[in-house]
Coordinates of C-alpha atoms and ligand atoms in Angstrom, one line a residue:
M1 CA -30.9 19.4 39.3
S2 CA -28.8 17.0 41.4
A3 CA -29.4 13.5 40.1
A4 CA -29.1 12.6 36.4
A5 CA -32.4 11.4 35.1
N6 CA -32.6 12.3 31.4
W7 CA -30.9 10.6 28.4
W8 CA -29.0 13.8 27.7
Q9 CA -27.5 13.8 31.3
T10 CA -26.4 10.2 31.5
G11 CA -25.5 9.7 27.8
I12 CA -22.2 10.3 26.0
I13 CA -22.3 12.6 23.0
Y14 CA -20.2 11.7 20.0
Q15 CA -19.7 14.2 17.1
V16 CA -19.6 12.8 13.7
Y17 CA -18.1 15.1 11.0
P18 CA -20.0 13.6 8.1
R19 CA -17.6 14.5 5.3
S20 CA -14.9 12.5 7.0
F21 CA -16.6 9.5 8.6
Q22 CA -17.3 7.0 5.9
D23 CA -17.7 7.4 2.1
S24 CA -20.1 4.8 0.6
N25 CA -20.5 6.0 -3.0
G26 CA -16.9 6.6 -4.1
D27 CA -16.8 10.4 -4.3
G28 CA -14.2 10.7 -1.5
V29 CA -16.6 12.5 0.8
G30 CA -18.4 10.8 3.7
D31 CA -22.1 10.4 3.6
L32 CA -25.2 9.2 5.5
A33 CA -25.2 5.7 4.1
G34 CA -21.6 5.5 5.3
I35 CA -22.7 6.6 8.8
I36 CA -25.4 4.0 8.8
A37 CA -22.9 1.3 7.9
R38 CA -20.8 2.3 10.9
L39 CA -23.6 2.5 13.5
N40 CA -22.8 -0.8 15.1
Y41 CA -19.2 0.4 15.7
L42 CA -20.6 3.6 17.3
H43 CA -23.0 1.5 19.4
S44 CA -20.0 -0.6 20.5
L45 CA -18.3 2.5 21.9
N46 CA -21.2 2.9 24.3
V47 CA -21.9 6.4 23.0
D48 CA -25.5 7.3 23.2
I49 CA -26.0 10.6 21.3
L50 CA -24.7 11.3 17.8
W51 CA -24.3 14.9 16.7
L52 CA -23.8 15.5 13.0
S53 CA -22.1 18.6 11.7
P54 CA -24.3 20.1 9.0
I55 CA -25.7 17.8 6.2
Y56 CA -27.9 20.4 4.5
P57 CA -27.5 21.7 0.9
S58 CA -24.6 24.1 0.8
P59 CA -22.1 25.5 -1.6
M60 CA -19.6 24.3 1.1
H61 CA -17.5 27.5 1.4
D62 CA -17.4 26.7 5.1
F63 CA -18.0 23.0 4.7
G64 CA -21.7 23.0 5.4
Y65 CA -21.8 25.9 7.9
D66 CA -23.1 27.9 5.0
V67 CA -26.6 26.6 4.6
A68 CA -28.5 27.1 1.4
D69 CA -31.6 25.1 2.5
Y70 CA -32.3 24.3 6.2
C71 CA -34.9 21.6 5.4
A72 CA -33.2 19.3 2.9
I73 CA -30.2 17.0 2.6
H74 CA -27.1 17.8 0.5
P75 CA -26.9 15.3 -2.4
L76 CA -23.3 14.8 -1.4
F77 CA -24.5 13.2 1.8
G78 CA -27.5 11.4 0.3
T79 CA -31.2 11.8 0.2
M80 CA -34.0 12.5 2.7
A81 CA -34.8 8.8 2.5
D82 CA -31.2 8.1 3.7
F83 CA -31.7 10.5 6.5
D84 CA -34.9 8.9 7.6
R85 CA -33.2 5.5 7.5
L86 CA -30.3 6.9 9.6
L87 CA -32.7 8.3 12.2
A88 CA -34.6 5.1 12.4
E89 CA -31.4 3.0 12.7
V90 CA -30.0 5.2 15.4
H91 CA -33.3 5.0 17.3
A92 CA -33.5 1.3 16.8
R93 CA -30.2 1.0 18.7
G94 CA -31.5 3.1 21.6
M95 CA -29.4 6.0 20.6
R96 CA -30.3 9.6 19.8
L97 CA -29.5 12.0 16.9
L98 CA -28.7 15.7 17.1
L99 CA -28.5 18.0 14.1
D100 CA -26.4 21.1 13.8
L101 CA -28.6 24.3 13.5
V102 CA -26.9 27.4 12.0
P103 CA -29.3 30.3 12.7
N104 CA -26.8 33.1 12.8
H105 CA -26.0 33.1 9.1
S106 CA -27.1 31.3 5.9
S107 CA -25.3 30.7 2.7
H108 CA -25.2 33.6 0.2
L109 CA -27.1 31.2 -2.1
H110 CA -30.0 30.7 0.3
P111 CA -33.2 32.0 -1.4
W112 CA -33.7 34.4 1.6
F113 CA -30.4 36.1 0.8
I114 CA -30.8 36.0 -2.9
A115 CA -34.1 37.9 -2.4
S116 CA -32.5 40.2 0.2
R117 CA -29.8 41.1 -2.2
S118 CA -32.0 41.5 -5.2
A119 CA -33.3 45.0 -4.3
R120 CA -33.3 47.5 -1.5
D121 CA -37.1 47.3 -1.3
D122 CA -37.4 43.5 -1.4
P123 CA -39.4 42.3 1.5
R124 CA -36.5 40.1 2.6
R125 CA -34.0 43.0 2.5
A126 CA -34.1 43.5 6.2
W127 CA -33.8 39.8 7.0
Y128 CA -30.1 40.4 6.7
I129 CA -27.9 43.2 8.0
W130 CA -27.4 45.9 5.4
R131 CA -25.7 49.3 6.0
D132 CA -24.7 52.2 4.0
P133 CA -21.0 52.9 3.6
A134 CA -19.3 55.0 6.2
P135 CA -19.6 58.8 5.5
G136 CA -16.2 58.9 3.9
G137 CA -16.7 55.6 2.1
G138 CA -15.6 52.1 3.2
P139 CA -17.2 49.7 5.6
P140 CA -19.8 51.0 8.1
N141 CA -17.7 50.3 11.1
N142 CA -14.6 48.4 12.3
W143 CA -16.2 45.0 12.9
L144 CA -14.0 42.0 11.9
S145 CA -14.6 38.5 10.5
H146 CA -13.4 35.5 12.5
F147 CA -11.8 34.3 9.3
G148 CA -9.8 37.5 8.6
G149 CA -10.7 40.8 7.0
P150 CA -13.7 43.0 7.7
A151 CA -17.1 41.8 8.7
W152 CA -18.6 43.7 5.8
T153 CA -18.8 43.1 2.0
F154 CA -19.9 45.7 -0.4
D155 CA -22.7 44.9 -2.8
E156 CA -22.1 46.9 -6.0
A157 CA -25.6 46.5 -7.3
S158 CA -27.4 48.0 -4.3
G159 CA -24.6 50.2 -3.0
Q160 CA -24.7 48.9 0.5
Y161 CA -22.6 46.6 2.7
Y162 CA -23.9 43.4 4.3
M163 CA -22.5 41.9 7.5
H164 CA -20.8 38.5 8.0
Q165 CA -18.7 37.5 11.0
F166 CA -17.4 34.5 9.0
L167 CA -17.1 34.4 5.2
P168 CA -18.7 36.8 2.7
Q169 CA -20.6 33.7 1.6
Q170 CA -22.1 33.5 5.1
P171 CA -24.3 36.6 5.4
E172 CA -25.7 37.2 8.9
L173 CA -29.4 37.0 9.4
N174 CA -31.0 40.0 11.2
H175 CA -32.5 38.5 14.3
R176 CA -33.9 41.9 15.2
H177 CA -36.4 41.5 12.3
P178 CA -39.6 39.9 13.6
E179 CA -39.9 37.4 10.8
V180 CA -36.4 35.8 11.1
L181 CA -36.7 33.8 14.2
P182 CA -40.1 32.3 13.2
A183 CA -38.5 31.3 9.9
I184 CA -35.7 29.5 11.8
L185 CA -38.3 27.9 14.2
D186 CA -40.1 26.6 11.1
C187 CA -36.9 24.8 10.1
M188 CA -36.6 23.4 13.6
R189 CA -40.2 22.2 13.4
F190 CA -39.4 20.3 10.2
W191 CA -36.7 18.2 11.9
L192 CA -38.5 17.9 15.3
D193 CA -41.5 16.5 13.6
K194 CA -39.3 13.9 11.9
G195 CA -38.2 12.8 15.4
V196 CA -34.7 14.4 15.6
D197 CA -33.7 14.5 19.2
G198 CA -32.4 18.0 19.3
F199 CA -29.8 20.5 18.0
R200 CA -26.4 21.8 18.6
V201 CA -26.8 25.5 17.9
D202 CA -23.9 27.1 16.1
V203 CA -22.5 30.4 17.6
I204 CA -25.7 30.9 19.6
G205 CA -24.3 33.9 21.5
M206 CA -23.7 35.8 18.3
L207 CA -27.3 36.0 17.1
L208 CA -27.7 39.7 18.0
K209 CA -25.4 42.7 17.3
D210 CA -25.4 46.2 18.6
P211 CA -28.3 48.1 17.0
L212 CA -26.2 51.3 17.0
F213 CA -23.4 49.6 15.1
R214 CA -20.7 51.1 17.3
D215 CA -17.1 50.4 16.6
E216 CA -15.6 47.7 18.8
P217 CA -12.8 48.7 21.2
E218 CA -9.2 47.7 20.6
N219 CA -7.9 44.7 22.6
P220 CA -5.1 46.1 24.8
S221 CA -3.6 42.6 25.2
W222 CA -3.6 41.7 21.5
N223 CA -0.5 39.7 20.6
G224 CA -0.5 40.8 17.0
V225 CA -1.2 37.4 15.5
R226 CA -4.9 36.9 14.7
E227 CA -6.5 40.0 13.3
Y228 CA -9.9 39.0 14.8
Q229 CA -8.4 39.2 18.3
R230 CA -7.3 42.8 17.7
L231 CA -10.7 44.0 18.9
L232 CA -12.9 43.2 21.9
H233 CA -16.2 41.8 20.6
V234 CA -18.5 43.6 22.9
H235 CA -20.9 44.7 20.2
T236 CA -21.1 41.5 18.1
A237 CA -21.4 38.7 20.7
N238 CA -23.1 37.9 24.0
L239 CA -25.4 40.9 24.0
P240 CA -27.7 40.9 27.0
E241 CA -30.8 40.7 24.7
V242 CA -29.7 37.5 23.0
H243 CA -31.0 35.6 26.0
A244 CA -34.6 36.5 25.3
L245 CA -34.2 35.1 21.8
I246 CA -32.7 31.9 23.0
R247 CA -35.6 31.5 25.5
R248 CA -38.0 31.6 22.6
M249 CA -36.0 28.9 20.7
R250 CA -36.0 26.7 23.8
A251 CA -39.7 27.3 24.5
F252 CA -40.4 26.3 21.0
L253 CA -38.3 23.1 21.3
D254 CA -40.1 22.3 24.5
G255 CA -43.2 21.9 22.4
W256 CA -41.9 18.5 21.6
D257 CA -41.3 15.8 24.2
D258 CA -37.8 15.3 25.6
R259 CA -35.6 17.1 23.1
L260 CA -32.2 18.7 23.7
M261 CA -30.7 22.1 22.9
I262 CA -26.9 22.6 23.1
G263 CA -25.3 26.0 22.5
E264 CA -21.9 26.6 21.1
L265 CA -20.2 29.2 23.4
Y266 CA -16.6 29.9 24.2
L267 CA -17.0 31.9 27.5
P268 CA -15.8 32.1 31.0
N269 CA -18.0 30.5 33.7
A270 CA -19.8 33.6 34.8
D271 CA -21.0 34.4 31.3
L272 CA -21.4 30.7 30.2
V273 CA -23.8 29.7 32.9
R274 CA -26.2 32.5 32.0
Y275 CA -27.0 30.5 28.9
Y276 CA -28.8 27.9 31.0
G277 CA -31.5 30.5 31.6
D278 CA -33.2 30.7 34.9
E279 CA -36.5 30.2 36.6
Q280 CA -38.1 32.8 34.4
G281 CA -37.1 31.1 31.2
A282 CA -34.9 28.1 30.2
E283 CA -32.2 28.5 27.5
C284 CA -29.7 25.7 26.6
H285 CA -29.9 22.4 28.4
L286 CA -26.2 22.3 27.8
P287 CA -24.1 25.4 27.0
F288 CA -21.0 23.7 25.7
N289 CA -18.1 23.9 28.2
F290 CA -14.9 23.9 26.3
Q291 CA -12.5 24.6 29.1
L292 CA -10.7 21.2 28.9
I293 CA -9.8 22.0 25.3
R294 CA -8.3 25.4 26.1
A295 CA -6.5 24.8 29.4
P296 CA -2.9 24.0 29.8
W297 CA -2.6 20.2 30.5
D298 CA -1.6 20.4 34.1
A299 CA -3.1 18.6 37.1
A300 CA -3.4 21.7 39.3
V301 CA -4.9 23.9 36.5
V302 CA -7.4 21.2 35.6
R303 CA -8.5 20.6 39.2
H304 CA -8.9 24.3 39.6
L305 CA -11.0 24.7 36.5
V306 CA -13.2 21.8 37.4
D307 CA -13.8 23.0 40.9
A308 CA -14.5 26.6 39.7
Y309 CA -17.0 25.4 37.1
E310 CA -18.8 23.2 39.6
A311 CA -19.0 26.1 42.0
A312 CA -20.3 28.5 39.3
L313 CA -23.1 26.2 38.2
P314 CA -26.6 27.4 39.2
R315 CA -28.5 24.8 41.1
H316 CA -30.8 23.8 38.2
A317 CA -27.9 23.5 35.7
W318 CA -26.5 20.2 34.5
P319 CA -22.7 20.3 33.8
N320 CA -21.0 19.2 30.6
W321 CA -17.5 18.7 29.3
V322 CA -16.0 18.6 25.8
L323 CA -12.6 17.2 24.7
G324 CA -12.6 18.0 21.0
N325 CA -14.5 19.2 18.0
H326 CA -14.0 20.0 14.3
D327 CA -12.6 23.5 15.1
Q328 CA -9.9 22.5 17.6
K329 CA -6.6 20.7 17.4
R330 CA -7.0 17.0 18.1
L331 CA -6.9 15.7 21.7
A332 CA -3.8 13.4 21.1
S333 CA -2.0 16.3 19.3
R334 CA -2.7 18.7 22.2
V335 CA -1.8 16.5 25.1
G336 CA 0.1 13.6 23.6
S337 CA -1.1 10.0 22.9
R338 CA -0.4 8.8 26.5
Q339 CA -2.2 11.6 28.2
A340 CA -5.1 11.3 25.8
R341 CA -6.2 8.2 27.8
V342 CA -5.9 10.2 31.0
A343 CA -8.0 12.9 29.3
H344 CA -10.7 10.4 28.3
M345 CA -10.8 9.0 31.8
L346 CA -11.3 12.5 33.1
L347 CA -14.0 13.3 30.6
L348 CA -15.9 10.1 31.3
T349 CA -15.6 10.3 35.1
L350 CA -16.4 14.0 35.7
R351 CA -19.9 15.0 36.7
G352 CA -21.9 16.0 33.6
T353 CA -22.6 15.1 30.0
P354 CA -19.4 14.3 28.0
T355 CA -18.8 15.1 24.4
C356 CA -16.2 13.3 22.2
Y357 CA -15.0 13.9 18.7
Y358 CA -14.8 11.2 16.1
G359 CA -11.5 9.4 15.9
D360 CA -10.3 10.6 19.3
E361 CA -11.2 7.2 20.7
I362 CA -8.3 5.7 18.6
G363 CA -6.1 8.6 19.3
M364 CA -6.1 10.1 15.8
L365 CA -3.6 12.9 15.4
D366 CA -3.8 16.1 13.5
V367 CA -2.6 15.6 10.0
P368 CA -0.4 18.6 9.0
L369 CA -0.9 19.8 5.5
P370 CA 1.1 22.0 3.2
L371 CA -0.7 25.2 2.3
A372 CA -1.3 23.9 -1.2
L373 CA -3.5 21.1 0.2
M374 CA -5.4 23.2 2.7
Q375 CA -9.1 23.8 2.1
D376 CA -10.3 25.5 5.2
P377 CA -11.3 29.2 4.6
P378 CA -9.6 30.8 7.6
A379 CA -6.3 29.2 6.5
L380 CA -6.7 30.2 2.8
R381 CA -7.7 33.8 3.8
Q382 CA -4.8 34.2 6.2
P383 CA -1.9 32.2 4.6
E384 CA 0.7 33.7 6.9
I385 CA -1.0 32.0 9.9
A386 CA -2.6 29.1 8.0
H387 CA -1.0 26.5 10.3
L388 CA -2.4 28.2 13.3
V389 CA -5.9 28.8 12.1
G390 CA -6.5 26.0 9.6
R391 CA -8.9 23.3 10.7
D392 CA -8.2 20.7 8.0
P393 CA -5.7 18.7 10.1
Q394 CA -8.4 17.7 12.6
R395 CA -11.0 16.9 10.0
T396 CA -9.1 14.1 8.1
P397 CA -10.9 10.8 7.2
M398 CA -11.6 8.3 9.9
Q399 CA -9.0 5.5 10.0
W400 CA -10.9 2.3 9.9
D401 CA -8.5 -0.4 8.7
A402 CA -5.3 -1.2 6.8
S403 CA -7.0 -1.4 3.4
A404 CA -6.8 1.2 0.7
N405 CA -7.9 4.6 2.0
A406 CA -8.0 3.1 5.5
G407 CA -11.5 1.8 4.7
F408 CA -12.8 5.4 4.6
A409 CA -13.4 5.2 0.8
A410 CA -12.9 2.5 -1.9
A411 CA -9.5 1.8 -3.4
G412 CA -8.7 4.3 -6.2
V413 CA -10.9 7.1 -4.7
R414 CA -9.2 10.3 -3.7
P415 CA -10.5 11.3 -0.2
W416 CA -11.5 15.0 0.1
L417 CA -8.7 15.4 2.7
P418 CA -5.6 13.2 2.9
L419 CA -5.5 10.3 5.4
A420 CA -2.9 10.3 8.1
P421 CA 0.3 8.9 6.8
D422 CA 0.3 6.1 9.5
C423 CA -3.3 5.1 9.0
G424 CA -2.1 1.6 7.8
A425 CA -1.1 0.9 11.4
H426 CA -3.1 3.4 13.3
N427 CA -6.8 2.3 12.8
V428 CA -9.9 0.9 14.3
A429 CA -9.4 -2.7 13.1
R430 CA -5.8 -2.9 14.6
Q431 CA -7.0 -1.5 17.9
L432 CA -10.0 -3.8 18.1
A433 CA -7.5 -6.7 18.0
D434 CA -5.4 -5.2 20.7
P435 CA -6.8 -5.5 24.3
S436 CA -4.4 -2.8 25.5
S437 CA -5.2 -0.2 22.8
A438 CA -6.6 3.3 23.1
L439 CA -9.9 2.0 21.7
A440 CA -10.1 -1.0 24.1
F441 CA -9.5 1.5 26.9
F442 CA -12.2 3.9 25.6
R443 CA -14.7 1.1 25.4
A444 CA -13.9 -0.2 28.9
M445 CA -14.2 3.4 30.3
S446 CA -17.5 4.1 28.6
A447 CA -18.9 0.8 29.7
L448 CA -17.8 1.5 33.3
R449 CA -19.4 4.9 33.2
R450 CA -22.7 3.3 32.0
A451 CA -22.5 0.6 34.7
E452 CA -21.7 2.9 37.6
P453 CA -24.5 5.3 38.8
A454 CA -21.8 7.1 40.8
L455 CA -20.2 8.2 37.6
A456 CA -23.4 9.1 35.7
S457 CA -25.0 11.0 38.5
G458 CA -23.1 10.9 41.7
S459 CA -21.7 14.0 43.4
Y460 CA -18.2 15.3 42.8
R461 CA -15.4 16.4 45.2
S462 CA -11.8 16.9 44.5
L463 CA -9.1 15.8 47.0
D464 CA -5.6 16.9 47.8
A465 CA -3.4 14.2 46.4
G466 CA -0.4 15.3 48.3
K467 CA 1.8 15.3 45.2
P468 CA 2.0 17.6 42.2
D469 CA 0.8 16.2 38.9
V470 CA -2.0 14.1 40.4
F471 CA -5.6 15.1 40.2
A472 CA -7.8 13.1 42.6
Y473 CA -11.5 13.2 43.1
L474 CA -14.4 11.3 44.5
R475 CA -17.6 10.5 42.7
G476 CA -20.8 9.2 44.3
D477 CA -21.9 9.1 47.9
P478 CA -20.0 7.9 51.0
G479 CA -21.9 4.6 50.7
N480 CA -20.9 4.1 47.1
A481 CA -17.9 6.2 46.3
L482 CA -15.5 5.9 43.4
L483 CA -12.0 7.4 43.6
V484 CA -10.4 8.8 40.4
L485 CA -6.7 9.3 40.3
L486 CA -5.1 10.9 37.3
N487 CA -1.3 11.2 36.8
F488 CA -0.6 14.1 34.4
A489 CA 3.2 13.4 34.6
A490 CA 5.3 11.2 32.4
E491 CA 6.8 9.7 35.5
P492 CA 5.4 7.6 38.3
R493 CA 3.7 9.3 41.2
C494 CA 2.7 8.1 44.7
P495 CA -0.3 10.0 45.9
V496 CA -0.9 10.7 49.6
L497 CA -4.6 10.7 50.0
P498 CA -6.8 12.1 52.8
L499 CA -8.7 8.8 53.1
S500 CA -8.9 6.6 56.2
C501 CA -9.3 3.2 54.5
A502 CA -6.3 1.0 53.7
A503 CA -7.3 -0.6 50.5
A504 CA -9.6 -0.2 47.4
D505 CA -10.6 -2.1 44.4
L506 CA -9.0 -1.0 41.1
L507 CA -11.8 -1.1 38.6
L508 CA -10.0 0.3 35.5
S509 CA -6.6 1.7 34.7
T510 CA -5.6 3.5 31.5
T511 CA -2.8 0.9 31.2
M512 CA -5.6 -1.8 31.0
T513 CA -4.0 -3.8 33.8
P514 CA -6.5 -6.3 35.3
P515 CA -8.8 -5.2 38.1
R516 CA -7.3 -6.0 41.6
R517 CA -7.3 -4.9 45.2
V518 CA -4.7 -2.3 45.9
S519 CA -3.2 -0.7 49.0
L520 CA -4.0 3.0 49.1
S521 CA -1.0 3.9 51.2
Q522 CA 1.4 2.2 48.8
L523 CA -0.3 3.1 45.6
V524 CA 1.9 3.9 42.7
L525 CA 0.5 5.5 39.6
A526 CA 2.6 4.7 36.6
A527 CA 3.7 7.4 34.2
D528 CA 0.6 8.8 32.5
E529 CA -1.7 6.5 34.3
G530 CA -5.2 7.1 35.4
M531 CA -7.2 4.8 37.8
V532 CA -10.8 4.4 38.8
L533 CA -11.1 2.6 42.2
R534 CA -14.0 1.6 44.4
L535 CA -13.7 2.5 48.0
P536 CA -14.9 0.3 50.8
V537 CA -18.5 0.9 51.7
A538 CA -17.8 2.3 55.2
G539 CA -15.1 4.2 57.0
C540 CA -13.2 5.7 54.1
V541 CA -14.7 9.0 53.2
A542 CA -15.4 11.6 55.9
Ligands
GLC601 C1 -19.0 27.4 14.4 C2 -18.6 26.1 13.7 C3 -17.4 26.4 12.7 C4 -17.9 27.3 11.7 C5 -18.5 28.6 12.3 C6 -19.3 29.4 11.3 O1 -18.0 27.9 15.2 O2 -18.2 25.2 14.7 O3 -17.0 25.2 12.2 O4 -16.9 27.7 10.8 O5 -19.4 28.4 13.4 O6 -20.5 28.8 11.1

């Protein structure tokens, strides 16, 4: 697949964390009517595809990733009529809507688990993963929860343990039982029939576990900090047979026209690209590529990882890049506010579908919280490393304007998480009025991406920039080539480029200086500056 033809290839994905986007009914939690009220803003960002974190009924132990009903809307977020209106309004703007599908585990309050737990001989018993205690008592094996503690909880009433790789309130479905996948597919059908454009599938690589329930080996390079990392998860994630299951999900989705399936996977290239599937069977259109989130922010490292990913992609696979999500420290907190613009220029000029996280377009920062105000379960379950594992700081309410509660909720309402202390000055309204703001830059960059086929679908080639700290690459064809120069340093840099032309047209700079013709031999990138330039039609690129 060389040229981008589909909406999910050319479009920009934007993740909305519904709890934190816009409250419309005064309960301090964002909702669907709030998202509808902000659709024109989202449209103005030139983003094309909205992905909503879970909006289903849930006791909210993991803030919606514990689903109690896959085919309904949590009253906290609104009604099914609100959802239908949201979908229609998104489509009316030419945009698409993705839901979050959580097939690996349900809530402990899902009727399936309530039945499963009710008796050993209940027909739903084997829909979940139940095991007898180990011979000497205690959990059946050494498997661990991502959120701290064992991956097993004892059920007194039935005398067995059930498995959960997250909270005890998130029991794992048994995808080796023949009825479980069809039950999940039925839930997909419900939303696909409504016209939802696809799904981001939660922890898609974890759907199957070792049928022999063998202990996981110790991780020889464990640093002693996160308990979960003490083991190598060879029996609970990325089992070879999971691919067949994912192929069935994809084949089912392909029963509807033009829908999208994204998989959440944190994997090295060789393992990640297997989740595209192959000629025998398609899997994810986009297995999420999180490398830009995890890599040290260094030009040489980033060049290497982009080149290595491009080289690892199978011929039929379309690339994708992600800068942030609700599980990761915020972009501007990771790389700094100035480099956050460079990172957005990178994201929006690389080959492949970009994914952004709400608020990053205005450079929102993590909001540090004292333990007493934290709500995220991994933090509460591991208080000694709460600041390392807690995800509340990156989930705080969107900063809209200088009014009470930054426009997220009405005056006098207490938002579910505190707003950033500087939200009176750091917000959408302020940045809309400032032509050199992060937001103005984001909009200009996303507009440029939309306007330039070389960015949406052209080829990619990195260049030696002759200086450390500069990442340089070409997009497009020799007849229509754009040059991207990114200065990762907080000092000016003068790249020395292997190009034969003397001048180029600067289309956009992260500094928002006006477009102009520049000399390539005397080019100076300011500290933290990124540039997109158009090269002359002929004689520049070999
Ligand atoms: C995914 C979600 C995360 C959630 C976990 C369990 O990693 O992104 O927020 O806690 O799955 O569902």
